[in-house]
């Protein structure tokens, strides 16, 4: 009799299965998991392995000396990375227009005039009263002072056609004016507005949106732009589409400049040929090139965004493995079309526009398997016999087949943080496996970029947990329409806000998007990565490239615990006539522990 621990060192988590093994029987005693420390297959893994083993031994009241053997998985370390490359490279340059969209403008209509500081109004001589003005007022003055000065100057004959305020006082000032004008407020960087230049303010009526300055030809009409200048203001006009208010200022030539780093081209090297595709051609074209090539390596154009990103991934792998960077190859890439908020160069309050972009996830493998070396290090650290137990895909199949109700031919989809792995076994015992770029981290990036969320952890939570709207102090409405009531009043800090329901706690989301919009982005991001990659992986491991070859498909891995991913994948695969669903390893573990369980089973027949 032996006590054997199977340890699956993954890219994100390290999982352990412990069993008592005899010639005739295997009795599993328990399992545990801990986050993987360091890059998979490196010495840094030992700390996470120790944490996972000791927590399990303590739970079972075992000692380290009780262990007879440790088996670890045989797998080449891989590293995944994600990046977002914008298709449109130029935002605004040189003769720049500056736009803004406050939430609470004052008045309505269009105002055109020269910018002037409110303190300089009193210095205007009679000869200058024929000009029309847009007044600038910073936070030093409150709404009462501003309204008093404006009314006084209007009575003196000054033609004030609009105002730009730093404070959130637009409505308060407008309510006190003798003659109503459009007012834009909450302009954070008001000191950057040049004085004495032509400016246009537009505020729409409630329930409507601006029309003049959200149209590039409208801006061209106001500022007498040439055709070339009109092309440059297209991003600004796009940024103001759908807004209730905005301000556009023509700054002096060359006042705002930006350095352009092009998105660049991707080069996909096959066995016989190398294909070139530009980021600007979009994700569909990129994936089309990848699909018909036996990819040997992928690299980017020097001096571009994508070139730097792909080079950085190879540098990271080289650092961890000690291999020459030229020997490290990118084996797969997933491209996804998306939209990202782009900050407008020269903006005064973080103005942005939604721009087309391509999300990229890449995966790098090396030819150097470091697991034998890691096994020696673990043995030296723990004093326990350690062996490399077998190819990870084989072990995953053995573990997955302990799910009740499964059989051959079987395919497994293992969705992790950086990669989507798949392996299969047919009725004759023939096996196949593949590793593809793109998984949980890619989905988080898409959510983060499309919603304009700066905090990665918040985007991760949006991916993992359902949404709700706090509709009163005593009830919330979930994204599916169901309602939950509370006996005690909810905190005023979350009243009328969108929240995440995380382990029974309501976490407010301070994002300028509706609940429906956040939900749509979350679900669409998952479909474009998890569902698309699952179908891509199954076709790669099918002998005929047909998903119908499989009777059973089991979803395993950390992402299979997601509250909606298994349902999405199951629905997508239903059209192929396969039995697809979330795994339940050994009937008790759910989708976790497949490889660790397979390592304990060892050479026993599937």
XYZ file of C-alpha atoms in Angstrom:
606
model
C 0.000 0.000 0.000
C 1.204 3.492 -0.866
C 0.021 7.023 -0.186
C 0.379 8.877 -3.504
C -0.114 12.589 -4.210
C -0.884 13.717 -7.743
C 0.109 17.346 -8.252
C -1.091 19.322 -11.268
C 1.012 22.468 -11.651
C -1.077 24.748 -13.822
C -0.534 28.258 -15.140
C -2.785 29.756 -12.456
C -3.401 27.095 -9.766
C -1.636 24.058 -8.303
C -4.037 21.197 -7.520
C -3.397 18.114 -5.387
C -5.202 14.761 -5.176
C -4.215 12.318 -2.413
C -5.043 8.603 -2.474
C -4.273 5.300 -0.798
C -3.194 2.932 -3.572
C -2.998 -0.864 -3.542
C -2.678 -3.366 -6.397
C -6.427 -3.839 -6.469
C -7.864 -0.528 -5.289
C -7.400 3.244 -5.305
C -9.119 5.137 -2.522
C -9.041 8.911 -2.840
C -8.640 10.665 0.492
C -8.974 14.335 -0.425
C -7.869 17.256 -2.575
C -6.626 20.839 -2.318
C -5.506 23.736 -4.457
C -3.309 26.802 -4.148
C -2.315 29.521 -6.575
C 0.732 28.641 -8.699
C 3.807 30.553 -7.591
C 6.040 31.598 -10.484
C 5.936 30.456 -14.090
C 4.800 26.882 -14.609
C 7.755 24.460 -14.639
C 10.188 26.687 -12.741
C 11.734 26.523 -9.261
C 9.325 29.196 -8.007
C 6.531 26.573 -8.196
C 7.853 24.815 -5.071
C 6.355 27.353 -2.656
C 2.856 26.855 -4.081
C 3.305 23.068 -4.120
C 4.262 23.044 -0.435
C 1.264 25.218 0.494
C -1.127 22.928 -1.395
C 0.332 19.707 0.075
C 0.606 20.869 3.672
C -2.932 22.296 3.742
C -4.283 18.917 2.550
C -2.162 16.864 4.966
C -3.302 19.046 7.853
C -6.955 18.635 6.842
C -6.575 14.836 6.750
C -4.425 14.703 9.908
C -1.508 13.216 7.952
C 2.209 13.956 8.225
C 4.620 14.593 5.377
C 6.415 11.349 6.264
C 3.206 9.434 5.461
C 3.638 10.263 1.774
C 5.329 7.569 -0.331
C 5.281 9.175 -3.754
C 4.525 12.459 -5.510
C 3.630 12.525 -9.197
C 3.751 15.792 -11.145
C 2.484 16.486 -14.638
C 4.713 16.427 -17.694
C 4.043 19.671 -19.515
C 6.011 22.274 -21.398
C 5.720 25.646 -19.660
C 3.694 28.185 -21.606
C 3.175 31.859 -21.077
C 0.245 33.834 -22.326
C -0.110 37.578 -22.715
C -2.879 39.868 -23.833
C -2.775 43.261 -25.501
C -5.150 45.693 -27.173
C -4.108 47.243 -30.458
C -6.185 50.123 -31.811
C -6.955 50.078 -35.507
C -7.103 53.871 -35.863
C -3.664 55.197 -35.005
C -4.142 58.996 -35.231
C -6.558 60.659 -32.807
C -6.075 64.411 -33.216
C -2.919 66.355 -34.069
C -1.764 69.935 -34.486
C -4.749 72.257 -35.092
C -6.707 70.530 -32.365
C -10.330 70.651 -31.367
C -11.124 70.101 -27.697
C -14.415 68.502 -26.639
C -16.194 67.945 -23.345
C -19.415 66.336 -22.131
C -20.638 67.231 -18.626
C -23.563 65.447 -17.028
C -25.398 68.600 -15.904
C -25.164 71.405 -18.452
C -27.174 74.576 -18.138
C -29.554 76.157 -20.655
C -29.782 74.928 -24.242
C -28.876 75.983 -27.771
C -25.652 76.883 -29.580
C -23.232 79.619 -28.548
C -20.284 80.772 -30.671
C -17.714 83.370 -29.640
C -14.200 84.182 -28.474
C -13.057 82.722 -25.153
C -12.556 85.261 -22.362
C -11.832 84.989 -18.647
C -14.749 86.189 -16.526
C -12.461 88.635 -14.684
C -11.533 90.304 -17.979
C -15.114 91.184 -18.927
C -15.047 94.449 -17.014
C -11.951 95.533 -18.979
C -13.724 95.289 -22.350
C -13.892 98.685 -24.004
C -16.819 99.906 -26.052
C -14.963 99.165 -29.283
C -14.880 95.462 -28.354
C -18.559 95.111 -27.485
C -19.445 94.114 -31.044
C -17.618 90.799 -30.550
C -19.433 87.726 -29.182
C -17.883 85.922 -26.197
C -17.782 82.566 -24.396
C -16.953 83.229 -20.731
C -14.484 81.032 -18.788
C -14.860 80.782 -14.982
C -12.673 78.612 -12.729
C -13.505 77.092 -9.342
C -12.494 80.249 -7.451
C -15.922 81.726 -8.153
C -19.206 80.222 -6.974
C -22.478 80.244 -8.907
C -23.818 83.396 -7.202
C -20.751 85.451 -8.160
C -20.738 84.128 -11.714
C -24.444 84.833 -12.278
C -24.120 88.348 -10.829
C -21.162 89.214 -13.111
C -22.802 87.764 -16.226
C -26.080 89.635 -15.635
C -24.183 92.872 -15.044
C -22.095 92.541 -18.224
C -25.092 91.515 -20.341
C -26.897 94.661 -19.137
C -23.801 96.681 -20.142
C -24.144 95.375 -23.676
C -21.528 92.590 -23.720
C -22.633 89.819 -26.104
C -22.176 86.706 -23.942
C -23.200 83.634 -25.935
C -22.155 80.885 -23.531
C -20.070 79.927 -20.515
C -17.592 77.211 -19.526
C -17.347 76.519 -15.769
C -14.967 74.430 -13.708
C -17.435 73.750 -10.916
C -20.589 71.652 -11.241
C -22.703 74.840 -11.284
C -24.216 74.946 -14.792
C -27.867 74.655 -13.761
C -27.478 76.933 -10.715
C -25.945 79.721 -12.791
C -28.467 79.353 -15.615
C -31.414 79.616 -13.193
C -30.178 83.085 -12.136
C -29.475 84.600 -15.578
C -31.663 87.307 -17.095
C -30.898 85.971 -20.593
C -30.436 82.197 -20.897
C -27.268 80.890 -22.549
C -25.790 77.407 -23.019
C -23.416 76.507 -20.168
C -20.944 73.630 -19.968
C -19.587 72.819 -16.504
C -17.257 70.306 -14.778
C -14.310 71.202 -17.030
C -11.444 69.916 -14.870
C -8.518 71.362 -16.848
C -10.097 74.729 -17.483
C -6.715 76.489 -17.212
C -5.665 74.774 -20.467
C -8.363 76.530 -22.481
C -6.652 79.196 -24.590
C -8.152 82.686 -24.370
C -9.110 84.803 -27.359
C -9.836 81.829 -29.658
C -13.058 80.842 -31.374
C -15.232 78.447 -29.405
C -18.579 76.739 -29.910
C -20.847 75.420 -27.142
C -23.878 73.255 -27.819
C -26.408 72.098 -25.215
C -29.399 70.023 -26.297
C -32.828 70.083 -24.722
C -33.581 67.382 -22.158
C -34.232 64.073 -23.864
C -32.324 65.097 -27.010
C -28.676 65.003 -28.109
C -26.404 67.563 -29.739
C -26.407 67.677 -33.550
C -24.091 70.454 -34.734
C -20.710 69.631 -33.166
C -21.234 65.871 -33.319
C -21.134 66.264 -37.099
C -17.680 66.893 -38.657
C -19.267 69.083 -41.325
C -21.013 71.083 -38.625
C -17.646 71.777 -36.995
C -16.162 72.589 -40.408
C -18.952 75.125 -41.023
C -18.446 76.864 -37.677
C -14.652 77.098 -37.936
C -14.275 77.416 -41.729
C -12.124 74.288 -41.958
C -10.438 72.941 -45.060
C -11.093 69.387 -46.235
C -7.813 68.205 -44.639
C -8.662 69.891 -41.329
C -12.134 68.331 -41.415
C -10.592 64.848 -41.596
C -8.692 65.553 -38.372
C -11.809 66.460 -36.376
C -13.709 63.257 -37.207
C -12.565 61.539 -33.957
C -13.795 64.517 -31.937
C -17.203 64.597 -33.579
C -17.511 60.831 -33.051
C -16.669 61.299 -29.369
C -19.577 63.723 -28.972
C -22.203 61.563 -30.717
C -25.077 60.796 -28.344
C -24.078 63.452 -25.802
C -26.416 66.092 -24.484
C -23.741 68.784 -24.479
C -20.244 69.605 -25.652
C -17.749 72.314 -26.362
C -15.332 72.616 -29.275
C -12.409 75.022 -29.355
C -10.007 75.628 -32.208
C -6.559 75.873 -30.649
C -3.589 77.569 -32.281
C -1.730 75.629 -34.971
C 0.628 73.107 -33.370
C -0.701 73.719 -29.842
C -1.369 70.021 -29.259
C 0.787 67.322 -30.798
C 1.122 63.596 -30.339
C 3.642 60.991 -31.369
C 2.097 58.201 -33.414
C 3.187 54.613 -32.775
C 1.503 52.534 -35.495
C -0.461 49.409 -34.608
C 1.679 47.471 -37.083
C 1.627 44.156 -38.932
C 1.687 40.560 -37.719
C 3.805 37.934 -39.485
C 2.641 34.310 -39.225
C 5.317 31.788 -40.126
C 4.163 28.389 -41.386
C 6.148 25.359 -42.536
C 6.632 26.684 -46.062
C 5.468 30.281 -46.122
C 5.100 33.417 -43.989
C 1.843 35.360 -44.130
C 1.554 39.067 -43.339
C -1.585 40.708 -41.958
C -2.117 44.212 -40.575
C -3.884 44.930 -37.290
C -6.071 47.375 -39.220
C -7.497 44.460 -41.244
C -9.271 43.207 -38.124
C -9.537 39.989 -36.126
C -11.425 37.949 -38.715
C -8.647 38.379 -41.275
C -5.943 37.586 -38.714
C -7.668 34.370 -37.575
C -8.325 33.375 -41.181
C -4.557 33.483 -41.843
C -3.798 31.455 -38.703
C -6.455 28.805 -39.396
C -4.927 27.442 -42.596
C -1.245 27.551 -41.509
C 0.655 25.059 -39.385
C 1.980 27.856 -37.183
C 5.693 27.676 -36.384
C 6.101 31.187 -35.033
C 4.349 34.573 -34.910
C 6.152 37.899 -34.696
C 5.337 41.572 -35.168
C 6.652 44.491 -37.176
C 9.592 46.266 -35.540
C 8.841 49.672 -34.040
C 5.093 49.044 -33.679
C 2.726 48.330 -30.795
C 2.144 44.708 -31.743
C 5.829 44.113 -32.475
C 6.794 45.300 -28.997
C 4.085 43.226 -27.331
C 5.075 39.961 -29.056
C 8.766 40.577 -28.424
C 8.095 41.196 -24.732
C 6.348 37.823 -24.375
C 9.368 36.029 -25.823
C 11.708 37.995 -23.561
C 9.705 36.916 -20.506
C 9.859 33.241 -21.466
C 13.573 33.488 -22.210
C 14.190 34.960 -18.777
C 12.353 32.117 -17.012
C 13.714 29.197 -19.031
C 17.225 30.364 -19.804
C 16.729 29.590 -23.494
C 17.902 31.861 -26.272
C 15.120 34.222 -27.313
C 15.531 33.146 -30.940
C 14.641 29.556 -29.936
C 11.338 30.573 -28.331
C 8.341 30.554 -30.641
C 4.806 31.891 -30.362
C 2.641 28.880 -31.137
C -0.804 30.436 -31.239
C -2.633 33.746 -31.273
C -6.279 34.672 -30.706
C -7.549 37.954 -32.170
C -10.916 39.489 -31.221
C -12.541 42.621 -32.662
C -13.718 45.028 -30.004
C -14.201 48.722 -29.155
C -12.119 50.662 -26.669
C -12.474 54.192 -25.285
C -9.624 56.325 -26.644
C -8.706 59.515 -24.823
C -8.832 62.556 -27.043
C -5.513 64.354 -27.226
C -5.998 67.853 -25.853
C -9.172 66.980 -23.947
C -10.023 68.978 -20.865
C -11.788 66.398 -18.728
C -10.814 62.928 -19.902
C -12.957 63.019 -23.051
C -12.889 59.827 -25.054
C -14.250 58.225 -28.180
C -15.061 54.578 -28.883
C -12.584 53.310 -31.434
C -12.199 50.001 -33.252
C -9.484 47.804 -31.763
C -8.205 44.254 -31.920
C -7.639 42.308 -28.709
C -4.724 39.871 -28.921
C -3.855 36.869 -26.756
C -0.694 34.918 -27.527
C 0.831 31.733 -26.192
C 4.477 30.762 -26.172
C 5.871 27.270 -25.733
C 9.456 26.089 -25.531
C 10.998 22.818 -26.613
C 12.649 22.478 -23.218
C 10.731 20.418 -20.659
C 11.879 21.450 -17.212
C 9.664 19.112 -15.199
C 12.419 16.538 -14.603
C 14.571 19.232 -13.056
C 11.609 20.476 -11.006
C 10.974 16.914 -9.757
C 14.544 16.733 -8.445
C 14.159 20.066 -6.677
C 10.886 18.991 -5.008
C 12.488 15.727 -3.833
C 15.404 17.653 -2.368
C 13.063 20.129 -0.628
C 10.540 17.639 0.802
C 12.541 14.418 1.062
C 9.796 12.481 -0.773
C 10.214 10.419 -3.937
C 8.986 12.469 -6.939
C 8.351 11.320 -10.501
C 7.004 12.943 -13.648
C 3.760 11.062 -14.083
C 2.860 11.469 -17.737
C 1.734 13.828 -20.482
C -0.743 16.346 -19.088
C -3.357 15.671 -21.775
C -3.326 11.924 -21.014
C -3.705 12.572 -17.315
C -6.587 14.983 -17.938
C -8.445 12.308 -19.921
C -7.982 9.725 -17.166
C -9.276 12.181 -14.578
C -12.189 13.407 -16.694
C -13.385 9.846 -17.336
C -14.153 9.572 -13.615
C -17.061 11.962 -14.272
C -20.256 9.873 -13.947
C -22.091 9.279 -17.246
C -19.138 9.792 -19.610
C -17.635 7.481 -22.212
C -15.560 7.366 -25.399
C -15.072 9.073 -27.814
C -14.445 11.906 -25.374
C -13.077 15.436 -25.642
C -12.020 17.657 -22.750
C -11.912 21.446 -22.828
C -9.721 22.887 -20.068
C -10.251 26.639 -19.779
C -7.673 28.380 -17.633
C -6.431 31.930 -17.209
C -4.032 32.161 -20.141
C -4.874 29.279 -22.456
C -7.631 26.979 -23.646
C -6.405 23.389 -23.777
C -8.224 20.447 -25.311
C -7.513 16.723 -25.487
C -9.446 13.733 -26.793
C -9.580 9.959 -26.897
C -11.494 7.921 -29.466
C -12.992 4.411 -29.235
C -9.652 2.886 -30.216
C -7.680 4.753 -27.551
C -6.045 7.214 -29.950
C -5.377 10.592 -28.337
C -4.853 14.162 -29.516
C -4.310 17.448 -27.750
C -3.825 21.164 -28.439
C -2.981 24.365 -26.540
C -4.556 27.608 -27.733
C -4.041 31.210 -26.687
C -6.912 33.052 -25.055
C -8.953 32.311 -21.953
C -9.970 34.031 -18.714
C -7.431 36.862 -18.785
C -8.413 37.733 -22.347
C -12.076 38.060 -21.334
C -11.121 40.286 -18.407
C -9.079 42.513 -20.736
C -11.988 42.888 -23.177
C -14.343 43.829 -20.333
C -11.779 46.251 -18.907
C -11.135 47.992 -22.211
C -14.706 48.185 -23.504
C -16.035 49.550 -20.212
C -13.041 51.856 -19.701
C -12.269 50.291 -16.297
C -8.790 51.105 -15.008
C -8.795 48.528 -12.188
C -8.067 44.996 -13.502
C -9.507 43.375 -10.349
C -12.828 45.184 -10.827
C -12.999 43.923 -14.421
C -12.247 40.406 -13.106
C -15.152 40.672 -10.654
C -17.478 41.945 -13.389
C -16.561 38.805 -15.344
C -17.250 36.467 -12.413
C -20.333 37.794 -10.623
C -23.928 38.677 -11.563
C -25.206 42.252 -11.621
C -28.105 43.967 -9.894
C -29.632 47.433 -9.611
C -30.411 48.910 -6.173
C -33.927 50.267 -6.752
C -34.802 51.207 -3.171
C -33.384 50.943 0.333
C -35.133 47.596 0.706
C -34.848 45.796 -2.639
C -32.599 45.112 -5.612
C -33.425 43.876 -9.104
C -31.035 41.316 -10.608
C -29.930 41.423 -14.237
C -32.362 38.589 -15.037
C -35.309 40.647 -13.729
C -35.773 38.814 -10.429
C -36.171 40.891 -7.248
C -34.701 40.414 -3.779
C -36.140 42.181 -0.715
C -34.301 43.008 2.517
C -35.586 43.370 6.072
C -32.935 45.961 6.964
C -32.330 49.100 4.879
C -29.397 49.009 2.473
C -26.522 51.476 2.716
C -27.272 54.915 1.216
C -23.874 54.717 -0.529
C -25.223 52.096 -2.966
C -28.695 53.548 -3.489
C -29.712 53.709 -7.191
C -26.378 52.199 -8.242
C -25.408 49.145 -10.253
C -23.815 46.545 -8.000
C -22.039 43.214 -8.212
C -23.485 40.448 -6.053
C -20.243 38.938 -4.752
C -20.579 36.183 -2.141
C -23.703 37.812 -0.738
C -22.133 41.281 -0.620
C -23.287 44.184 -2.807
C -20.278 45.881 -4.425
C -21.081 49.212 -6.173
C -19.784 49.717 -9.729
C -18.952 53.336 -10.473
C -19.021 53.043 -14.260
C -20.912 55.342 -16.631
C -22.809 52.479 -18.271
C -26.234 50.959 -17.798
C -26.615 47.556 -16.197
C -27.794 46.157 -19.527
C -24.716 47.505 -21.306
C -22.325 46.029 -18.724
C -24.089 42.657 -18.946
C -24.001 42.658 -22.751
C -20.278 43.441 -22.825
C -19.545 40.715 -20.260
C -21.506 38.035 -22.080
C -20.281 38.990 -25.547
C -16.664 38.978 -24.332
C -17.121 35.458 -23.017
C -18.703 34.267 -26.254
C -15.929 35.760 -28.398
C -13.227 34.035 -26.335
C -14.549 30.977 -24.484
C -17.112 29.758 -27.005
C -15.050 30.601 -30.099
C -11.901 29.029 -28.652
C -13.754 25.894 -27.504
C -15.031 25.267 -31.021
C -11.594 26.054 -32.470
C -9.899 23.618 -30.059
C -12.343 20.775 -30.743
C -11.838 21.084 -34.495
C -8.054 20.948 -34.023
C -8.144 17.652 -32.060
C -10.719 15.979 -34.313
C -9.228 13.635 -36.921
C -11.758 14.887 -39.477
C -11.885 18.509 -38.160
C -15.530 17.855 -37.281
C -16.864 18.366 -33.750
C -19.498 15.671 -34.418
C -16.717 13.079 -34.050
C -17.115 13.362 -30.279
C -20.009 11.887 -28.336
C -19.023 13.485 -25.035
C -17.420 16.865 -24.272
C -16.435 17.723 -20.709
C -15.556 21.269 -19.598
C -12.952 21.402 -16.815
C -10.665 24.018 -15.269
C -11.161 27.117 -13.148
C -13.229 28.987 -15.717
C -15.728 26.105 -15.770
C -16.808 27.327 -12.314
C -18.077 30.552 -13.896
C -21.810 31.089 -13.450
C -22.534 31.271 -17.198
C -19.622 29.850 -19.234
C -20.608 26.132 -19.123
C -24.131 27.043 -20.200
C -22.802 29.133 -23.122
C -20.478 26.387 -24.360
C -23.102 23.670 -23.900
C -25.611 25.718 -25.904
C -23.071 26.368 -28.677
C -22.128 22.658 -28.935
C -25.710 21.383 -28.858
C -26.020 21.925 -32.616
C -23.325 19.266 -33.149
C -25.295 16.557 -31.336
C -22.727 16.000 -28.573
C -23.327 15.557 -24.843
C -21.548 18.603 -23.407
C -21.415 19.854 -19.868
C -19.341 20.734 -16.840
C -17.175 17.902 -15.497
C -17.590 16.360 -12.059
C -14.280 14.636 -11.355
C -14.678 11.493 -9.244
C -18.309 12.531 -8.783
C -17.390 15.060 -6.073
C -14.790 17.585 -7.306
C -16.775 19.383 -9.979
C -14.608 20.612 -12.893
C -11.456 20.811 -10.740
C -8.731 18.203 -10.139
C -8.868 16.285 -13.459
C -5.096 16.168 -14.092
C -4.203 15.589 -10.412
C -6.672 12.683 -10.301
C -5.234 11.270 -13.530
C -1.730 11.412 -12.054
C -2.821 9.263 -9.120
C -4.495 6.767 -11.468
C -1.187 6.489 -13.315
C -0.879 3.673 -15.846
C -4.271 2.151 -15.166
C -6.475 1.826 -18.218
C -8.894 4.631 -19.062
